């Protein structure tokens, strides 16, 4: 592409109770793109069922800022669904999902655009440190990536969130994926394409509070692993084979001992241990099976990922 051409860039911004951050976000965006005449910007806010003044505030800002578009969802569907909605609504030649709390610094987008002009179709924002995250979040994220990358077919790049630039062909590919349980990080990795990185330091949230507490993150991690790997199902075959082997050896030992020393009644302890151990093992196995069965069940309903109450374009 000729560098003097106008580039249409869509930002996709999921917002859930973010009245405290919207204005700060818009001010930063305006400052960053003020000197970029070659970039034509539009900002798709996806209101993910906010219960505060977020929607009213966005509508107010839209009156004076024609770049603002709003997709209002019928309730809170979660960030993954909101991103899906935003990607489908975005019309730009390149699309950048970005958090409204300024943890994804908008300045980085300009560097991403440069890499895109070099011919990359995906430019990932990579955090060089996670100091702004709590210690527990850093440790759990680290473990999650290690486990996930060991057992899933597609590696997730580490220290990369949803903040990235994607070419139109990548967005079209994502829009065409049919599943309704959407773990976006995994889907982003799954579609592939020529990928480059831009490093940045992730700052703390400018205002408001994080929407992801410990339990939500745990479920998010389970979602990630069960979406992209069937190893947790397969492991039971091997575990079962291993336990059978041990019990076979133990049986041989008991029979031989009975033949040599005669029948021996005590053995309550070993019996109990074997029964409870195997009972526990079987329940875990059934639990894992249930996890996947549940996913299949939900997927088989073919419900839409999100519902839109209304789309507000600047002209309406
Ligand atoms: N978000 C959303 N729906 C949700 C939770 C979060 O759209 O159910 C948005 C939120 O408004 C923000 C982004 O997702 O723009 C990231 O959320 P947050 O900053 O709370 O997550 P963290 O950075 O702590 O992981
Ligand atoms: Mg945040």
Tab-separated table of C-alpha atoms and ligand atoms in Angstrom:
chain	number	residue	atom	x	y	z
A	1	UNK	CA	0.000	0.000	0.000
A	2	UNK	CA	1.148	3.540	-0.833
A	3	UNK	CA	2.018	5.262	2.485
A	4	UNK	CA	0.212	8.433	1.426
A	5	UNK	CA	-3.128	6.611	1.115
A	6	UNK	CA	-5.728	7.158	3.777
A	7	UNK	CA	-5.940	4.218	6.154
A	8	UNK	CA	-9.298	3.345	7.683
A	9	UNK	CA	-8.706	2.187	11.226
A	10	UNK	CA	-11.442	0.896	13.547
A	11	UNK	CA	-10.962	0.690	17.282
A	12	UNK	CA	-13.112	-1.895	19.061
A	13	UNK	CA	-13.703	-0.904	22.665
A	14	UNK	CA	-15.772	-3.147	24.972
A	15	UNK	CA	-17.155	-1.172	27.910
A	16	UNK	CA	-18.849	-2.463	31.036
A	17	UNK	CA	-19.596	0.154	33.691
A	18	UNK	CA	-16.830	2.446	32.512
A	19	UNK	CA	-18.334	5.905	33.026
A	20	UNK	CA	-15.163	6.844	34.903
A	21	UNK	CA	-12.822	6.059	32.016
A	22	UNK	CA	-14.628	6.899	28.745
A	23	UNK	CA	-13.692	10.593	28.721
A	24	UNK	CA	-10.066	9.925	29.646
A	25	UNK	CA	-9.910	7.370	26.840
A	26	UNK	CA	-11.406	9.683	24.203
A	27	UNK	CA	-9.088	12.524	25.209
A	28	UNK	CA	-6.009	10.294	24.848
A	29	UNK	CA	-7.177	8.955	21.496
A	30	UNK	CA	-7.757	12.471	20.188
A	31	UNK	CA	-4.299	13.546	21.343
A	32	UNK	CA	-2.581	10.553	19.751
A	33	UNK	CA	-4.349	10.764	16.391
A	34	UNK	CA	-4.407	14.586	16.111
A	35	UNK	CA	-1.260	14.597	13.969
A	36	UNK	CA	-2.105	11.577	11.841
A	37	UNK	CA	-3.955	12.903	8.791
A	38	UNK	CA	-3.370	9.613	6.957
A	39	UNK	CA	-5.438	7.647	9.435
A	40	UNK	CA	-9.207	7.852	9.332
A	41	UNK	CA	-10.429	6.657	12.659
A	42	UNK	CA	-13.712	5.244	13.850
A	43	UNK	CA	-14.339	3.998	17.369
A	44	UNK	CA	-16.800	1.155	17.924
A	45	UNK	CA	-17.816	1.111	21.583
A	46	UNK	CA	-19.593	-2.081	22.587
A	47	UNK	CA	-21.710	-1.377	25.634
A	48	UNK	CA	-21.709	-4.751	27.392
A	49	UNK	CA	-24.805	-4.269	29.550
A	50	UNK	CA	-23.458	-1.431	31.677
A	51	UNK	CA	-25.689	-0.497	34.599
A	52	UNK	CA	-24.108	2.899	35.188
A	53	UNK	CA	-24.138	6.047	33.019
A	54	UNK	CA	-21.777	4.612	30.359
A	55	UNK	CA	-24.347	4.506	27.533
A	56	UNK	CA	-25.751	7.982	28.235
A	57	UNK	CA	-22.227	9.356	28.346
A	58	UNK	CA	-21.278	7.688	25.054
A	59	UNK	CA	-24.405	9.037	23.349
A	60	UNK	CA	-23.550	12.506	24.639
A	61	UNK	CA	-19.987	12.272	23.271
A	62	UNK	CA	-21.245	10.965	19.952
A	63	UNK	CA	-23.102	14.244	19.376
A	64	UNK	CA	-19.814	16.130	19.087
A	65	UNK	CA	-17.576	13.287	17.914
A	66	UNK	CA	-18.717	11.612	14.681
A	67	UNK	CA	-15.988	8.967	15.022
A	68	UNK	CA	-17.958	7.324	17.815
A	69	UNK	CA	-20.230	4.381	17.006
A	70	UNK	CA	-22.050	2.457	19.717
A	71	UNK	CA	-23.244	-1.145	19.680
A	72	UNK	CA	-25.539	-1.555	22.656
A	73	UNK	CA	-25.884	-5.185	23.786
A	74	UNK	CA	-29.078	-6.371	25.462
A	75	UNK	CA	-27.253	-7.411	28.674
A	76	UNK	CA	-23.763	-8.218	29.961
A	77	UNK	CA	-22.407	-10.998	27.769
A	78	UNK	CA	-18.775	-10.780	28.927
A	79	UNK	CA	-15.717	-9.296	27.277
A	80	UNK	CA	-15.250	-12.147	24.772
A	81	UNK	CA	-18.772	-11.749	23.397
A	82	UNK	CA	-18.472	-7.960	23.391
A	83	UNK	CA	-15.261	-8.207	21.372
A	84	UNK	CA	-16.975	-10.569	18.928
A	85	UNK	CA	-19.800	-8.052	18.497
A	86	UNK	CA	-17.332	-5.208	17.984
A	87	UNK	CA	-15.254	-7.099	15.421
A	88	UNK	CA	-18.384	-7.854	13.421
A	89	UNK	CA	-19.450	-4.206	13.508
A	90	UNK	CA	-16.014	-2.796	12.667
A	91	UNK	CA	-15.623	-1.729	9.038
A	92	UNK	CA	-11.994	-0.549	8.970
A	93	UNK	CA	-9.235	-1.839	6.757
A	94	UNK	CA	-7.401	-2.569	9.983
A	95	UNK	CA	-9.039	-3.196	13.353
A	96	UNK	CA	-7.597	-2.782	16.857
A	97	UNK	CA	-9.398	-4.140	19.951
A	98	UNK	CA	-8.396	-1.958	22.889
A	99	UNK	CA	-9.397	-1.653	26.573
A	100	UNK	CA	-11.033	1.598	27.588
A	101	UNK	CA	-9.044	1.850	30.849
A	102	UNK	CA	-5.870	2.953	28.983
A	103	UNK	CA	-3.978	-0.177	30.013
A	104	UNK	CA	-3.377	-0.604	26.284
A	105	UNK	CA	-1.539	2.658	25.468
A	106	UNK	CA	-3.014	4.196	22.268
A	107	UNK	CA	0.435	5.483	21.196
A	108	UNK	CA	1.415	1.883	20.487
A	109	UNK	CA	-1.181	1.727	17.703
A	110	UNK	CA	0.993	4.004	15.550
A	111	UNK	CA	3.899	1.557	15.822
A	112	UNK	CA	1.515	-1.281	14.977
A	113	UNK	CA	0.384	0.550	11.853
A	114	UNK	CA	4.019	0.882	10.787
A	115	UNK	CA	4.548	-2.872	11.071
A	116	UNK	CA	1.306	-3.485	9.206
A	117	UNK	CA	2.564	-1.270	6.376
A	118	UNK	CA	5.611	-3.553	6.212
A	119	UNK	CA	3.270	-6.369	5.257
A	120	UNK	CA	2.297	-8.043	8.541
A	121	UNK	CA	-1.354	-8.971	8.913
A	122	UNK	CA	-1.367	-9.242	12.709
A	123	UNK	CA	0.679	-7.009	15.009
A	124	UNK	CA	0.551	-8.104	18.644
A	125	UNK	CA	1.067	-5.784	21.575
A	126	UNK	CA	3.420	-7.591	23.953
A	127	UNK	CA	3.731	-6.478	27.582
A	128	UNK	CA	7.348	-6.245	28.619
A	129	UNK	CA	6.341	-6.432	32.259
A	130	UNK	CA	3.200	-7.146	34.236
A	131	UNK	CA	4.048	-5.045	37.274
A	132	UNK	CA	0.660	-3.374	37.092
A	133	UNK	CA	-1.031	-6.750	37.717
A	134	UNK	CA	-1.332	-8.223	41.195
A	135	UNK	CA	1.200	-10.863	42.210
A	136	UNK	CA	-1.466	-13.574	42.221
A	137	UNK	CA	-2.551	-12.639	38.702
A	138	UNK	CA	1.026	-12.740	37.416
A	139	UNK	CA	1.693	-16.175	38.913
A	140	UNK	CA	-1.612	-17.661	37.794
A	141	UNK	CA	-1.222	-16.220	34.285
A	142	UNK	CA	2.246	-17.716	34.073
A	143	UNK	CA	0.988	-21.178	35.078
A	144	UNK	CA	-1.948	-20.940	32.750
A	145	UNK	CA	0.242	-20.188	29.729
A	146	UNK	CA	2.652	-22.984	30.573
A	147	UNK	CA	-0.083	-25.583	30.947
A	148	UNK	CA	-2.056	-24.346	27.967
A	149	UNK	CA	0.944	-24.297	25.651
A	150	UNK	CA	1.933	-27.795	26.718
A	151	UNK	CA	-1.395	-29.394	25.896
A	152	UNK	CA	-3.116	-27.196	23.283
A	153	UNK	CA	-2.547	-27.533	19.568
A	154	UNK	CA	-1.934	-23.823	19.037
A	155	UNK	CA	0.508	-22.005	21.257
A	156	UNK	CA	-0.727	-18.832	22.884
A	157	UNK	CA	1.959	-16.160	22.709
A	158	UNK	CA	2.859	-15.182	26.280
A	159	UNK	CA	2.289	-11.690	27.666
A	160	UNK	CA	-0.058	-10.872	24.829
A	161	UNK	CA	-3.640	-9.796	25.506
A	162	UNK	CA	-6.435	-8.777	23.191
A	163	UNK	CA	-4.594	-5.544	22.244
A	164	UNK	CA	-3.411	-6.070	18.657
A	165	UNK	CA	-3.808	-4.753	15.132
A	166	UNK	CA	-5.513	-6.996	12.598
A	167	UNK	CA	-5.832	-6.684	8.861
A	168	UNK	CA	-9.283	-6.969	7.306
A	169	UNK	CA	-8.539	-10.536	6.122
A	170	UNK	CA	-7.886	-11.594	9.752
A	171	UNK	CA	-11.078	-9.976	11.023
A	172	UNK	CA	-13.083	-11.665	8.267
A	173	UNK	CA	-11.549	-14.997	9.270
A	174	UNK	CA	-12.522	-14.440	12.913
A	175	UNK	CA	-16.042	-13.386	11.943
A	176	UNK	CA	-16.442	-16.638	10.034
A	177	UNK	CA	-15.681	-18.898	13.021
A	178	UNK	CA	-18.943	-20.548	14.048
A	179	UNK	CA	-18.430	-21.459	17.696
A	180	UNK	CA	-20.517	-19.756	20.320
A	181	UNK	CA	-18.150	-20.222	23.288
A	182	UNK	CA	-15.478	-17.758	22.287
A	183	UNK	CA	-12.093	-17.690	23.984
A	184	UNK	CA	-10.722	-14.816	21.928
A	185	UNK	CA	-7.042	-15.219	22.774
A	186	UNK	CA	-7.246	-18.776	21.511
A	187	UNK	CA	-9.216	-17.896	18.394
A	188	UNK	CA	-6.764	-15.104	17.592
A	189	UNK	CA	-3.908	-17.599	17.779
A	190	UNK	CA	-5.808	-20.265	15.878
A	191	UNK	CA	-6.398	-18.162	12.736
A	192	UNK	CA	-2.665	-17.589	12.281
A	193	UNK	CA	-1.487	-15.114	9.564
A	194	UNK	CA	1.814	-13.237	9.288
A	195	UNK	CA	2.508	-11.884	12.749
A	196	UNK	CA	4.790	-9.209	14.218
A	197	UNK	CA	5.200	-7.862	17.769
A	198	UNK	CA	5.384	-4.425	19.316
A	199	UNK	CA	6.571	-4.240	22.936
A	200	UNK	CA	5.012	-1.916	25.473
A	201	UNK	CA	4.865	-1.363	29.205
A	202	UNK	CA	1.421	-2.050	30.598
A	203	UNK	CA	0.355	0.723	32.962
A	204	UNK	CA	-2.228	0.443	35.735
A	205	UNK	CA	-5.892	1.177	35.106
A	206	UNK	CA	-6.483	4.975	34.927
A	207	UNK	CA	-9.765	4.919	36.856
A	208	UNK	CA	-12.544	2.560	37.879
A	209	UNK	CA	-12.070	-1.077	38.886
A	210	UNK	CA	-11.077	-4.311	37.195
A	211	UNK	CA	-13.980	-6.543	36.183
A	212	UNK	CA	-11.976	-9.749	36.490
A	213	UNK	CA	-11.683	-11.164	40.003
A	214	UNK	CA	-10.071	-14.472	40.978
A	215	UNK	CA	-13.027	-16.769	40.348
A	216	UNK	CA	-13.759	-15.227	36.959
A	217	UNK	CA	-10.119	-15.644	35.953
A	218	UNK	CA	-10.160	-19.294	37.044
A	219	UNK	CA	-13.203	-19.982	34.890
A	220	UNK	CA	-11.593	-18.054	32.069
A	221	UNK	CA	-8.552	-20.334	32.301
A	222	UNK	CA	-10.746	-23.482	32.253
A	223	UNK	CA	-12.529	-22.066	29.232
A	224	UNK	CA	-9.221	-21.522	27.483
A	225	UNK	CA	-7.962	-25.023	28.093
A	226	UNK	CA	-11.169	-26.882	27.277
A	227	UNK	CA	-11.682	-24.750	24.137
A	228	UNK	CA	-8.406	-25.672	22.580
A	229	UNK	CA	-7.351	-29.055	23.899
A	230	UNK	CA	-8.840	-32.484	24.427
A	231	UNK	CA	-5.780	-33.681	26.370
A	232	UNK	CA	-7.665	-33.524	29.709
A	233	UNK	CA	-10.030	-36.165	28.285
A	234	UNK	CA	-7.296	-38.358	26.892
A	235	UNK	CA	-5.211	-38.378	30.051
A	236	UNK	CA	-7.757	-40.723	31.729
A	237	UNK	CA	-6.944	-43.503	29.310
A	238	UNK	CA	-3.321	-43.429	30.394
A	239	UNK	CA	-4.091	-42.900	34.053
A	240	UNK	CA	-6.502	-45.836	33.931
A	241	UNK	CA	-3.929	-48.042	32.236
A	242	UNK	CA	-1.309	-47.063	34.791
A	243	UNK	CA	-3.566	-47.771	37.785
A	244	UNK	CA	-4.626	-51.112	36.257
A	245	UNK	CA	-0.990	-52.104	35.881
A	246	UNK	CA	-0.264	-51.293	39.510
A	247	UNK	CA	-3.322	-53.199	40.730
A	248	UNK	CA	-2.316	-56.161	38.576
A	249	UNK	CA	1.121	-56.200	40.198
A	250	UNK	CA	-0.464	-55.849	43.620
A	251	UNK	CA	-2.883	-58.720	42.899
A	252	UNK	CA	0.015	-60.980	41.891
A	253	UNK	CA	1.756	-60.082	45.129
A	254	UNK	CA	-1.301	-60.819	47.303
A	255	UNK	CA	-1.988	-64.152	45.592
A	256	UNK	CA	1.595	-65.275	45.922
A	257	UNK	CA	1.631	-64.217	49.571
A	258	UNK	CA	-1.617	-66.130	50.231
A	259	UNK	CA	-0.150	-69.252	48.600
A	260	UNK	CA	3.080	-69.051	50.562
A	261	UNK	CA	1.818	-67.814	53.955
A	262	UNK	CA	-1.796	-68.982	53.802
A	263	UNK	CA	-4.955	-66.798	53.746
A	264	UNK	CA	-4.559	-63.677	55.768
A	265	UNK	CA	-7.662	-61.678	56.781
A	266	UNK	CA	-6.201	-58.295	57.834
A	267	UNK	CA	-5.865	-55.940	54.896
A	268	UNK	CA	-8.608	-53.515	55.743
A	269	UNK	CA	-6.297	-50.521	55.397
A	270	UNK	CA	-5.037	-51.378	51.939
A	271	UNK	CA	-8.593	-52.221	50.841
A	272	UNK	CA	-9.946	-48.893	52.043
A	273	UNK	CA	-7.113	-46.953	50.461
A	274	UNK	CA	-7.628	-48.667	47.117
A	275	UNK	CA	-11.410	-48.155	47.187
A	276	UNK	CA	-11.319	-44.496	48.140
A	277	UNK	CA	-8.409	-43.691	45.846
A	278	UNK	CA	-10.083	-45.263	42.839
A	279	UNK	CA	-13.438	-43.710	43.763
A	280	UNK	CA	-11.858	-40.263	43.811
A	281	UNK	CA	-10.018	-40.872	40.581
A	282	UNK	CA	-13.207	-41.955	38.840
A	283	UNK	CA	-15.121	-38.922	40.060
A	284	UNK	CA	-12.452	-36.571	38.727
A	285	UNK	CA	-12.556	-38.404	35.408
A	286	UNK	CA	-16.328	-38.081	35.248
A	287	UNK	CA	-16.030	-34.394	36.153
A	288	UNK	CA	-13.672	-33.768	33.240
A	289	UNK	CA	-15.984	-35.693	30.917
A	290	UNK	CA	-18.859	-33.558	32.182
A	291	UNK	CA	-16.939	-30.384	31.431
A	292	UNK	CA	-16.602	-31.337	27.781
A	293	UNK	CA	-20.107	-32.736	27.545
A	294	UNK	CA	-21.407	-29.419	28.905
A	295	UNK	CA	-19.483	-27.524	26.251
A	296	UNK	CA	-20.882	-29.757	23.517
A	297	UNK	CA	-24.372	-29.266	24.925
A	298	UNK	CA	-24.112	-25.476	24.933
A	299	UNK	CA	-22.487	-25.415	21.516
A	300	UNK	CA	-25.231	-27.663	20.109
A	301	UNK	CA	-27.945	-25.132	20.956
A	302	UNK	CA	-26.522	-22.756	18.352
A	303	UNK	CA	-27.518	-19.702	20.321
A	304	UNK	CA	-26.082	-16.383	19.141
A	305	UNK	CA	-22.990	-15.136	20.975
A	306	UNK	CA	-24.628	-11.801	21.843
A	307	UNK	CA	-27.811	-9.823	21.198
A	308	UNK	CA	-27.802	-6.212	20.074
A	309	UNK	CA	-30.402	-3.809	21.435
A	310	UNK	CA	-29.457	-1.021	19.056
A	311	UNK	CA	-26.597	0.329	16.982
A	312	UNK	CA	-26.015	4.082	17.143
A	313	UNK	CA	-24.185	5.599	14.189
A	314	UNK	CA	-23.139	9.236	14.351
A	315	UNK	CA	-25.837	10.301	11.874
A	316	UNK	CA	-28.866	8.904	13.725
B	1	LIG	N1	-15.289	-5.614	29.922
B	1	LIG	C1	-16.449	-5.913	29.225
B	1	LIG	N2	-17.327	-6.836	29.745
B	1	LIG	C2	-17.084	-7.486	30.917
B	1	LIG	C3	-15.879	-7.199	31.607
B	1	LIG	C4	-15.001	-6.265	31.077
B	1	LIG	O1	-16.703	-5.355	28.161
B	1	LIG	O2	-17.932	-8.301	31.336
B	1	LIG	C5	-14.333	-4.610	29.362
B	1	LIG	C6	-13.955	-3.469	30.299
B	1	LIG	O3	-14.910	-2.432	30.270
B	1	LIG	C7	-12.606	-3.041	29.765
B	1	LIG	C8	-12.013	-4.359	29.263
B	1	LIG	O4	-13.109	-5.258	29.093
B	1	LIG	O5	-12.679	-2.141	28.675
B	1	LIG	C9	-10.972	-4.949	30.222
B	1	LIG	O6	-11.544	-5.092	31.503
B	1	LIG	P1	-10.710	-4.859	32.834
B	1	LIG	O7	-9.838	-3.648	32.696
B	1	LIG	O8	-11.686	-4.853	33.973
B	1	LIG	O9	-9.835	-6.182	32.890
B	1	LIG	P2	-8.288	-6.323	33.326
B	1	LIG	O10	-7.523	-5.261	32.565
B	1	LIG	O11	-8.265	-6.092	34.780
B	1	LIG	O12	-7.942	-7.718	32.930
B	2	LIG	MG1	-7.884	-3.288	32.614
